[in-house]
Amino acid sequence: MLNLILFGPPGAGKGTQSEKIIAKYNLIHLSTGDLLRSEIQSGTELGLKAKTLMDQGILVPDEVVIGMIDNKLKEHRSAAGFIFDGFPRTVKQAEALDNLLTSYNEGISVMVALSVDDDELLARLLNRGKTSGRPDDQNEELIAKRIQEYNSKTKPVADYYQGQGKFVAINGIGEIDFIFGEISKAIEAA
Ligand code: B4P
């Protein structure tokens, strides 16, 4: 089984590159951002609570996203592998993911981290906000808050996987297809 974590700050290209990775490697795509937005669209209680936090650029509680991932892993027991996009975003989520995968005699194969500087992130997200309708892409202050959440809560997740010898950093600035080529090399070396 190939279990890949695609890591990086908001706007680094995780969603963009996930689409290409799924097409090439036939993995199940688990994006906690997409799962949460789908809950919001369905108007569930979970979605309503998550919306309040997401609209402020704040991470939703660990238990909520861990529960969603647990359900999806159960749903796809015979998958060739998974791509975790935007998850784990805290060390607690990383530990929970390791425990879940261990219970299926599986583990993370590799974490691929896209690095992009803050000015480029801001430009990309504001640009996406013009067409996406996503409230969290609409203003600079909110995007700065998301980057701040990433720096304080999510960055330590990279150290967690570095400690396990599973971390590969890739420059996330440049042609989308070139970056995809670099990601493919990291996956095939894993
Ligand atoms: P996400 O949906 O994960 O949002 P994101 O990080 O903004 O998206 P992504 O990084 O995939 O966007 P991409 O770069 O592809 O999370 C949203 C919110 O949900 C979070 O703030 C949080 O509140 C909550 N949440 C989600 N998961 C959670 C968790 N595990 N725990 C707690 N809370 C959680 O795209 C950005 C733009 O860049 C696009 O317009 C794209 O076209 C462009 N782009 C991509 N690659 C490019 C390139 N190489 N060059 C130029 N532009 C590029």
PDB file of C-alpha atoms and ligand atoms in Angstrom:
ATOM      1  CA  MET A   1       0.000   0.000   0.000  1.00  0.00           C
ATOM      2  CA  LEU A   2       1.224   3.507  -0.834  1.00  0.00           C
ATOM      3  CA  ASN A   3       0.203   6.022   1.811  1.00  0.00           C
ATOM      4  CA  LEU A   4       1.299   9.531   0.969  1.00  0.00           C
ATOM      5  CA  ILE A   5       0.943  12.751   2.933  1.00  0.00           C
ATOM      6  CA  LEU A   6       0.964  15.899   0.822  1.00  0.00           C
ATOM      7  CA  PHE A   7       2.050  18.679   3.133  1.00  0.00           C
ATOM      8  CA  GLY A   8       2.475  22.441   2.931  1.00  0.00           C
ATOM      9  CA  PRO A   9       0.992  25.809   3.900  1.00  0.00           C
ATOM     10  CA  PRO A  10      -2.417  26.976   2.582  1.00  0.00           C
ATOM     11  CA  GLY A  11      -2.074  27.618  -1.129  1.00  0.00           C
ATOM     12  CA  ALA A  12       1.123  25.561  -1.555  1.00  0.00           C
ATOM     13  CA  GLY A  13      -0.489  23.448  -4.297  1.00  0.00           C
ATOM     14  CA  LYS A  14      -1.694  20.427  -2.314  1.00  0.00           C
ATOM     15  CA  GLY A  15      -5.125  20.247  -3.941  1.00  0.00           C
ATOM     16  CA  THR A  16      -3.668  21.007  -7.371  1.00  0.00           C
ATOM     17  CA  GLN A  17      -0.991  18.292  -7.182  1.00  0.00           C
ATOM     18  CA  SER A  18      -3.349  15.770  -5.520  1.00  0.00           C
ATOM     19  CA  GLU A  19      -5.447  15.598  -8.681  1.00  0.00           C
ATOM     20  CA  LYS A  20      -2.388  14.594 -10.727  1.00  0.00           C
ATOM     21  CA  ILE A  21      -1.134  12.096  -8.146  1.00  0.00           C
ATOM     22  CA  ILE A  22      -4.520  10.346  -7.925  1.00  0.00           C
ATOM     23  CA  ALA A  23      -4.714  10.027 -11.723  1.00  0.00           C
ATOM     24  CA  LYS A  24      -1.219   8.500 -11.954  1.00  0.00           C
ATOM     25  CA  TYR A  25      -1.105   6.270  -8.858  1.00  0.00           C
ATOM     26  CA  ASN A  26      -4.765   5.297  -8.415  1.00  0.00           C
ATOM     27  CA  LEU A  27      -4.914   6.400  -4.781  1.00  0.00           C
ATOM     28  CA  ILE A  28      -7.956   7.385  -2.730  1.00  0.00           C
ATOM     29  CA  HIS A  29      -7.922  11.153  -2.128  1.00  0.00           C
ATOM     30  CA  LEU A  30      -8.648  12.201   1.442  1.00  0.00           C
ATOM     31  CA  SER A  31      -8.745  15.992   1.738  1.00  0.00           C
ATOM     32  CA  THR A  32     -10.016  17.124   5.120  1.00  0.00           C
ATOM     33  CA  GLY A  33     -10.688  20.576   3.625  1.00  0.00           C
ATOM     34  CA  ASP A  34     -12.941  19.025   0.953  1.00  0.00           C
ATOM     35  CA  LEU A  35     -14.631  16.731   3.490  1.00  0.00           C
ATOM     36  CA  LEU A  36     -15.373  19.697   5.755  1.00  0.00           C
ATOM     37  CA  ARG A  37     -16.683  21.831   2.869  1.00  0.00           C
ATOM     38  CA  SER A  38     -18.968  18.969   1.874  1.00  0.00           C
ATOM     39  CA  GLU A  39     -20.346  18.826   5.447  1.00  0.00           C
ATOM     40  CA  ILE A  40     -20.943  22.592   5.266  1.00  0.00           C
ATOM     41  CA  GLN A  41     -22.755  22.249   1.957  1.00  0.00           C
ATOM     42  CA  SER A  42     -24.972  19.474   3.363  1.00  0.00           C
ATOM     43  CA  GLY A  43     -25.800  21.706   6.345  1.00  0.00           C
ATOM     44  CA  THR A  44     -24.866  19.065   8.949  1.00  0.00           C
ATOM     45  CA  GLU A  45     -24.264  19.987  12.595  1.00  0.00           C
ATOM     46  CA  LEU A  46     -20.564  19.194  12.130  1.00  0.00           C
ATOM     47  CA  GLY A  47     -20.490  21.418   9.041  1.00  0.00           C
ATOM     48  CA  LEU A  48     -22.124  24.342  10.839  1.00  0.00           C
ATOM     49  CA  LYS A  49     -19.562  24.184  13.664  1.00  0.00           C
ATOM     50  CA  ALA A  50     -16.644  23.788  11.250  1.00  0.00           C
ATOM     51  CA  LYS A  51     -17.813  26.737   9.103  1.00  0.00           C
ATOM     52  CA  THR A  52     -17.552  29.183  12.004  1.00  0.00           C
ATOM     53  CA  LEU A  53     -13.912  28.218  12.527  1.00  0.00           C
ATOM     54  CA  MET A  54     -12.918  27.890   8.872  1.00  0.00           C
ATOM     55  CA  ASP A  55     -14.385  31.323   8.072  1.00  0.00           C
ATOM     56  CA  GLN A  56     -11.981  32.736  10.658  1.00  0.00           C
ATOM     57  CA  GLY A  57      -8.969  30.823   9.300  1.00  0.00           C
ATOM     58  CA  ILE A  58      -8.789  28.651  12.439  1.00  0.00           C
ATOM     59  CA  LEU A  59      -8.224  24.883  12.455  1.00  0.00           C
ATOM     60  CA  VAL A  60     -11.228  22.740  13.408  1.00  0.00           C
ATOM     61  CA  PRO A  61     -10.838  20.456  16.479  1.00  0.00           C
ATOM     62  CA  ASP A  62      -8.569  17.407  16.070  1.00  0.00           C
ATOM     63  CA  GLU A  63     -11.313  14.942  17.130  1.00  0.00           C
ATOM     64  CA  VAL A  64     -13.549  16.087  14.267  1.00  0.00           C
ATOM     65  CA  VAL A  65     -11.027  15.538  11.479  1.00  0.00           C
ATOM     66  CA  ILE A  66      -9.613  12.332  13.000  1.00  0.00           C
ATOM     67  CA  GLY A  67     -13.162  10.902  13.123  1.00  0.00           C
ATOM     68  CA  MET A  68     -13.745  11.819   9.472  1.00  0.00           C
ATOM     69  CA  ILE A  69     -10.489  10.141   8.386  1.00  0.00           C
ATOM     70  CA  ASP A  70     -11.254   7.029  10.453  1.00  0.00           C
ATOM     71  CA  ASN A  71     -14.615   6.671   8.667  1.00  0.00           C
ATOM     72  CA  LYS A  72     -13.004   7.037   5.250  1.00  0.00           C
ATOM     73  CA  LEU A  73     -10.272   4.453   5.985  1.00  0.00           C
ATOM     74  CA  LYS A  74     -12.996   1.985   7.017  1.00  0.00           C
ATOM     75  CA  GLU A  75     -14.949   2.746   3.843  1.00  0.00           C
ATOM     76  CA  HIS A  76     -11.983   1.974   1.548  1.00  0.00           C
ATOM     77  CA  ARG A  77     -10.407  -1.127   3.092  1.00  0.00           C
ATOM     78  CA  SER A  78      -9.288  -2.566  -0.257  1.00  0.00           C
ATOM     79  CA  ALA A  79      -7.721   0.631  -1.670  1.00  0.00           C
ATOM     80  CA  ALA A  80      -4.269   0.587  -3.318  1.00  0.00           C
ATOM     81  CA  GLY A  81      -3.348   3.441  -1.015  1.00  0.00           C
ATOM     82  CA  PHE A  82      -4.302   6.900   0.169  1.00  0.00           C
ATOM     83  CA  ILE A  83      -3.225  10.450  -0.390  1.00  0.00           C
ATOM     84  CA  PHE A  84      -3.733  12.559   2.709  1.00  0.00           C
ATOM     85  CA  ASP A  85      -4.187  16.171   1.595  1.00  0.00           C
ATOM     86  CA  GLY A  86      -4.295  18.825   4.322  1.00  0.00           C
ATOM     87  CA  PHE A  87      -4.146  16.148   7.020  1.00  0.00           C
ATOM     88  CA  PRO A  88      -2.491  15.728   9.506  1.00  0.00           C
ATOM     89  CA  ARG A  89      -2.352  19.419  10.457  1.00  0.00           C
ATOM     90  CA  THR A  90      -1.302  18.964  14.116  1.00  0.00           C
ATOM     91  CA  VAL A  91       1.047  16.520  15.867  1.00  0.00           C
ATOM     92  CA  LYS A  92      -1.985  15.042  17.654  1.00  0.00           C
ATOM     93  CA  GLN A  93      -3.571  14.299  14.253  1.00  0.00           C
ATOM     94  CA  ALA A  94      -0.270  12.726  13.066  1.00  0.00           C
ATOM     95  CA  GLU A  95      -0.139  10.432  16.101  1.00  0.00           C
ATOM     96  CA  ALA A  96      -3.784   9.454  15.604  1.00  0.00           C
ATOM     97  CA  LEU A  97      -3.149   8.690  11.919  1.00  0.00           C
ATOM     98  CA  ASP A  98      -0.169   6.482  12.786  1.00  0.00           C
ATOM     99  CA  ASN A  99      -2.324   4.592  15.307  1.00  0.00           C
ATOM    100  CA  LEU A 100      -5.168   4.122  12.819  1.00  0.00           C
ATOM    101  CA  LEU A 101      -2.838   2.852  10.083  1.00  0.00           C
ATOM    102  CA  THR A 102      -1.007   0.548  12.517  1.00  0.00           C
ATOM    103  CA  SER A 103      -4.350  -1.019  13.432  1.00  0.00           C
ATOM    104  CA  TYR A 104      -4.632  -2.015   9.745  1.00  0.00           C
ATOM    105  CA  ASN A 105      -0.960  -3.185   9.662  1.00  0.00           C
ATOM    106  CA  GLU A 106      -0.156  -0.195   7.474  1.00  0.00           C
ATOM    107  CA  GLY A 107       1.889   2.996   7.808  1.00  0.00           C
ATOM    108  CA  ILE A 108       2.828   6.221   6.061  1.00  0.00           C
ATOM    109  CA  SER A 109       5.172   5.615   3.106  1.00  0.00           C
ATOM    110  CA  VAL A 110       6.346   9.202   2.628  1.00  0.00           C
ATOM    111  CA  MET A 111       5.498  12.839   3.422  1.00  0.00           C
ATOM    112  CA  VAL A 112       6.044  15.204   0.494  1.00  0.00           C
ATOM    113  CA  ALA A 113       6.224  18.844   1.626  1.00  0.00           C
ATOM    114  CA  LEU A 114       5.725  21.710  -0.829  1.00  0.00           C
ATOM    115  CA  SER A 115       7.580  24.855   0.193  1.00  0.00           C
ATOM    116  CA  VAL A 116       6.317  28.244  -0.990  1.00  0.00           C
ATOM    117  CA  ASP A 117       7.076  31.691   0.472  1.00  0.00           C
ATOM    118  CA  ASP A 118       4.354  33.740   2.181  1.00  0.00           C
ATOM    119  CA  ASP A 119       4.086  36.452  -0.525  1.00  0.00           C
ATOM    120  CA  GLU A 120       3.400  33.839  -3.207  1.00  0.00           C
ATOM    121  CA  LEU A 121       0.860  32.049  -0.958  1.00  0.00           C
ATOM    122  CA  LEU A 122      -1.013  35.292  -0.397  1.00  0.00           C
ATOM    123  CA  ALA A 123      -1.059  36.117  -4.133  1.00  0.00           C
ATOM    124  CA  ARG A 124      -2.297  32.621  -5.080  1.00  0.00           C
ATOM    125  CA  LEU A 125      -5.068  32.503  -2.489  1.00  0.00           C
ATOM    126  CA  LEU A 126      -6.344  36.025  -3.234  1.00  0.00           C
ATOM    127  CA  ASN A 127      -6.382  35.053  -6.889  1.00  0.00           C
ATOM    128  CA  ARG A 128      -8.292  31.826  -6.180  1.00  0.00           C
ATOM    129  CA  GLY A 129     -10.702  33.847  -4.014  1.00  0.00           C
ATOM    130  CA  LYS A 130     -11.819  35.825  -7.094  1.00  0.00           C
ATOM    131  CA  THR A 131     -13.410  32.691  -8.567  1.00  0.00           C
ATOM    132  CA  SER A 132     -13.677  30.021  -5.836  1.00  0.00           C
ATOM    133  CA  GLY A 133     -16.263  31.762  -3.687  1.00  0.00           C
ATOM    134  CA  ARG A 134     -14.395  30.355  -0.671  1.00  0.00           C
ATOM    135  CA  PRO A 135     -14.860  32.817   2.220  1.00  0.00           C
ATOM    136  CA  ASP A 136     -11.405  31.926   3.601  1.00  0.00           C
ATOM    137  CA  ASP A 137      -9.727  33.073   0.357  1.00  0.00           C
ATOM    138  CA  GLN A 138     -11.386  36.493   0.335  1.00  0.00           C
ATOM    139  CA  ASN A 139      -9.136  38.788   2.345  1.00  0.00           C
ATOM    140  CA  GLU A 140      -5.513  39.293   3.345  1.00  0.00           C
ATOM    141  CA  GLU A 141      -6.140  39.275   7.078  1.00  0.00           C
ATOM    142  CA  LEU A 142      -7.833  35.894   6.966  1.00  0.00           C
ATOM    143  CA  ILE A 143      -5.128  34.387   4.781  1.00  0.00           C
ATOM    144  CA  ALA A 144      -2.470  35.749   7.163  1.00  0.00           C
ATOM    145  CA  LYS A 145      -4.358  34.055  10.023  1.00  0.00           C
ATOM    146  CA  ARG A 146      -4.296  30.713   8.159  1.00  0.00           C
ATOM    147  CA  ILE A 147      -0.553  31.041   7.538  1.00  0.00           C
ATOM    148  CA  GLN A 148      -0.087  31.868  11.238  1.00  0.00           C
ATOM    149  CA  GLU A 149      -2.090  28.736  12.223  1.00  0.00           C
ATOM    150  CA  TYR A 150       0.127  26.730   9.879  1.00  0.00           C
ATOM    151  CA  ASN A 151       3.333  28.103  11.395  1.00  0.00           C
ATOM    152  CA  SER A 152       2.286  27.512  14.997  1.00  0.00           C
ATOM    153  CA  LYS A 153       0.291  24.255  14.825  1.00  0.00           C
ATOM    154  CA  THR A 154       1.068  22.496  11.546  1.00  0.00           C
ATOM    155  CA  LYS A 155       4.800  23.050  10.899  1.00  0.00           C
ATOM    156  CA  PRO A 156       5.799  20.744  13.825  1.00  0.00           C
ATOM    157  CA  VAL A 157       4.151  17.874  11.911  1.00  0.00           C
ATOM    158  CA  ALA A 158       7.084  18.058   9.446  1.00  0.00           C
ATOM    159  CA  ASP A 159       9.544  17.413  12.308  1.00  0.00           C
ATOM    160  CA  TYR A 160       7.426  14.465  13.412  1.00  0.00           C
ATOM    161  CA  TYR A 161       7.856  12.713  10.039  1.00  0.00           C
ATOM    162  CA  GLN A 162      11.455  13.898   9.672  1.00  0.00           C
ATOM    163  CA  GLY A 163      12.111  11.984  12.902  1.00  0.00           C
ATOM    164  CA  GLN A 164      10.721   8.872  11.192  1.00  0.00           C
ATOM    165  CA  GLY A 165      12.944   9.420   8.105  1.00  0.00           C
ATOM    166  CA  LYS A 166       9.890   9.889   5.858  1.00  0.00           C
ATOM    167  CA  PHE A 167      10.121  13.603   5.005  1.00  0.00           C
ATOM    168  CA  VAL A 168      10.931  14.929   1.501  1.00  0.00           C
ATOM    169  CA  ALA A 169      10.872  18.696   0.750  1.00  0.00           C
ATOM    170  CA  ILE A 170      10.066  19.960  -2.750  1.00  0.00           C
ATOM    171  CA  ASN A 171      10.111  23.516  -4.123  1.00  0.00           C
ATOM    172  CA  GLY A 172       6.431  24.387  -4.705  1.00  0.00           C
ATOM    173  CA  ILE A 173       7.201  27.409  -6.900  1.00  0.00           C
ATOM    174  CA  GLY A 174       7.368  26.858 -10.647  1.00  0.00           C
ATOM    175  CA  GLU A 175       5.518  25.001 -13.398  1.00  0.00           C
ATOM    176  CA  ILE A 176       2.783  22.706 -12.037  1.00  0.00           C
ATOM    177  CA  ASP A 177       3.966  19.810 -14.264  1.00  0.00           C
ATOM    178  CA  PHE A 178       7.597  20.224 -13.233  1.00  0.00           C
ATOM    179  CA  ILE A 179       6.613  20.135  -9.541  1.00  0.00           C
ATOM    180  CA  PHE A 180       4.523  17.035 -10.247  1.00  0.00           C
ATOM    181  CA  GLY A 181       7.599  15.378 -11.806  1.00  0.00           C
ATOM    182  CA  GLU A 182       9.581  16.039  -8.612  1.00  0.00           C
ATOM    183  CA  ILE A 183       6.742  14.634  -6.486  1.00  0.00           C
ATOM    184  CA  SER A 184       6.612  11.504  -8.681  1.00  0.00           C
ATOM    185  CA  LYS A 185      10.346  10.928  -8.125  1.00  0.00           C
ATOM    186  CA  ALA A 186       9.864  11.177  -4.352  1.00  0.00           C
ATOM    187  CA  ILE A 187       6.934   8.731  -4.467  1.00  0.00           C
ATOM    188  CA  GLU A 188       8.832   6.216  -6.564  1.00  0.00           C
ATOM    189  CA  ALA A 189      11.857   6.395  -4.268  1.00  0.00           C
ATOM    190  CA  ALA A 190       9.659   5.684  -1.221  1.00  0.00           C
TER     191      ALA A 190
HETATM  192  P1  B4P B   1      -7.777  23.253   2.812  1.00  0.00           P
HETATM  193  O1  B4P B   1      -8.948  22.945   1.977  1.00  0.00           O
HETATM  194  O2  B4P B   1      -6.821  22.131   3.065  1.00  0.00           O
HETATM  195  O3  B4P B   1      -7.179  24.541   2.097  1.00  0.00           O
HETATM  196  P2  B4P B   1      -5.840  25.029   1.498  1.00  0.00           P
HETATM  197  O4  B4P B   1      -4.702  24.629   2.382  1.00  0.00           O
HETATM  198  O5  B4P B   1      -6.078  26.468   1.260  1.00  0.00           O
HETATM  199  O6  B4P B   1      -5.751  24.373   0.046  1.00  0.00           O
HETATM  200  P3  B4P B   1      -4.580  23.917  -0.858  1.00  0.00           P
HETATM  201  O7  B4P B   1      -3.223  24.158  -0.254  1.00  0.00           O
HETATM  202  O8  B4P B   1      -4.902  22.509  -1.231  1.00  0.00           O
HETATM  203  O9  B4P B   1      -4.770  24.824  -2.165  1.00  0.00           O
HETATM  204  P4  B4P B   1      -3.836  24.749  -3.449  1.00  0.00           P
HETATM  205  O10 B4P B   1      -2.498  25.037  -2.920  1.00  0.00           O
HETATM  206  O11 B4P B   1      -3.980  23.527  -4.277  1.00  0.00           O
HETATM  207  O12 B4P B   1      -8.201  23.812   4.256  1.00  0.00           O
HETATM  208  C1  B4P B   1      -9.156  24.858   4.456  1.00  0.00           C
HETATM  209  C2  B4P B   1      -9.509  25.022   5.950  1.00  0.00           C
HETATM  210  O13 B4P B   1     -10.131  23.809   6.451  1.00  0.00           O
HETATM  211  C3  B4P B   1      -8.337  25.245   6.921  1.00  0.00           C
HETATM  212  O14 B4P B   1      -7.968  26.602   7.007  1.00  0.00           O
HETATM  213  C4  B4P B   1      -8.943  24.699   8.251  1.00  0.00           C
HETATM  214  O15 B4P B   1      -9.779  25.636   8.875  1.00  0.00           O
HETATM  215  C5  B4P B   1      -9.796  23.524   7.806  1.00  0.00           C
HETATM  216  N1  B4P B   1      -9.074  22.227   7.868  1.00  0.00           N
HETATM  217  C6  B4P B   1      -8.775  21.436   6.788  1.00  0.00           C
HETATM  218  N2  B4P B   1      -8.108  20.337   7.186  1.00  0.00           N
HETATM  219  C7  B4P B   1      -7.971  20.417   8.546  1.00  0.00           C
HETATM  220  C8  B4P B   1      -7.339  19.599   9.529  1.00  0.00           C
HETATM  221  N3  B4P B   1      -6.710  18.465   9.191  1.00  0.00           N
HETATM  222  N4  B4P B   1      -7.372  19.993  10.830  1.00  0.00           N
HETATM  223  C9  B4P B   1      -8.011  21.111  11.193  1.00  0.00           C
HETATM  224  N5  B4P B   1      -8.606  21.953  10.310  1.00  0.00           N
HETATM  225  C10 B4P B   1      -8.594  21.628   8.987  1.00  0.00           C
HETATM  226  O16 B4P B   1      -4.283  25.908  -4.367  1.00  0.00           O
HETATM  227  C11 B4P B   1      -4.080  27.271  -4.099  1.00  0.00           C
HETATM  228  C12 B4P B   1      -4.024  28.095  -5.381  1.00  0.00           C
HETATM  229  O17 B4P B   1      -2.716  28.076  -5.899  1.00  0.00           O
HETATM  230  C13 B4P B   1      -4.930  27.596  -6.500  1.00  0.00           C
HETATM  231  O18 B4P B   1      -5.601  28.682  -7.060  1.00  0.00           O
HETATM  232  C14 B4P B   1      -3.986  26.974  -7.524  1.00  0.00           C
HETATM  233  O19 B4P B   1      -4.423  27.102  -8.846  1.00  0.00           O
HETATM  234  C15 B4P B   1      -2.725  27.770  -7.287  1.00  0.00           C
HETATM  235  N6  B4P B   1      -1.497  27.013  -7.573  1.00  0.00           N
HETATM  236  C16 B4P B   1      -1.242  25.736  -7.199  1.00  0.00           C
HETATM  237  N7  B4P B   1      -0.007  25.362  -7.627  1.00  0.00           N
HETATM  238  C17 B4P B   1       0.537  26.457  -8.281  1.00  0.00           C
HETATM  239  C18 B4P B   1       1.789  26.719  -8.936  1.00  0.00           C
HETATM  240  N8  B4P B   1       2.760  25.792  -9.008  1.00  0.00           N
HETATM  241  N9  B4P B   1       1.994  27.947  -9.454  1.00  0.00           N
HETATM  242  C19 B4P B   1       1.035  28.893  -9.373  1.00  0.00           C
HETATM  243  N10 B4P B   1      -0.176  28.711  -8.786  1.00  0.00           N
HETATM  244  C20 B4P B   1      -0.426  27.505  -8.235  1.00  0.00           C
END
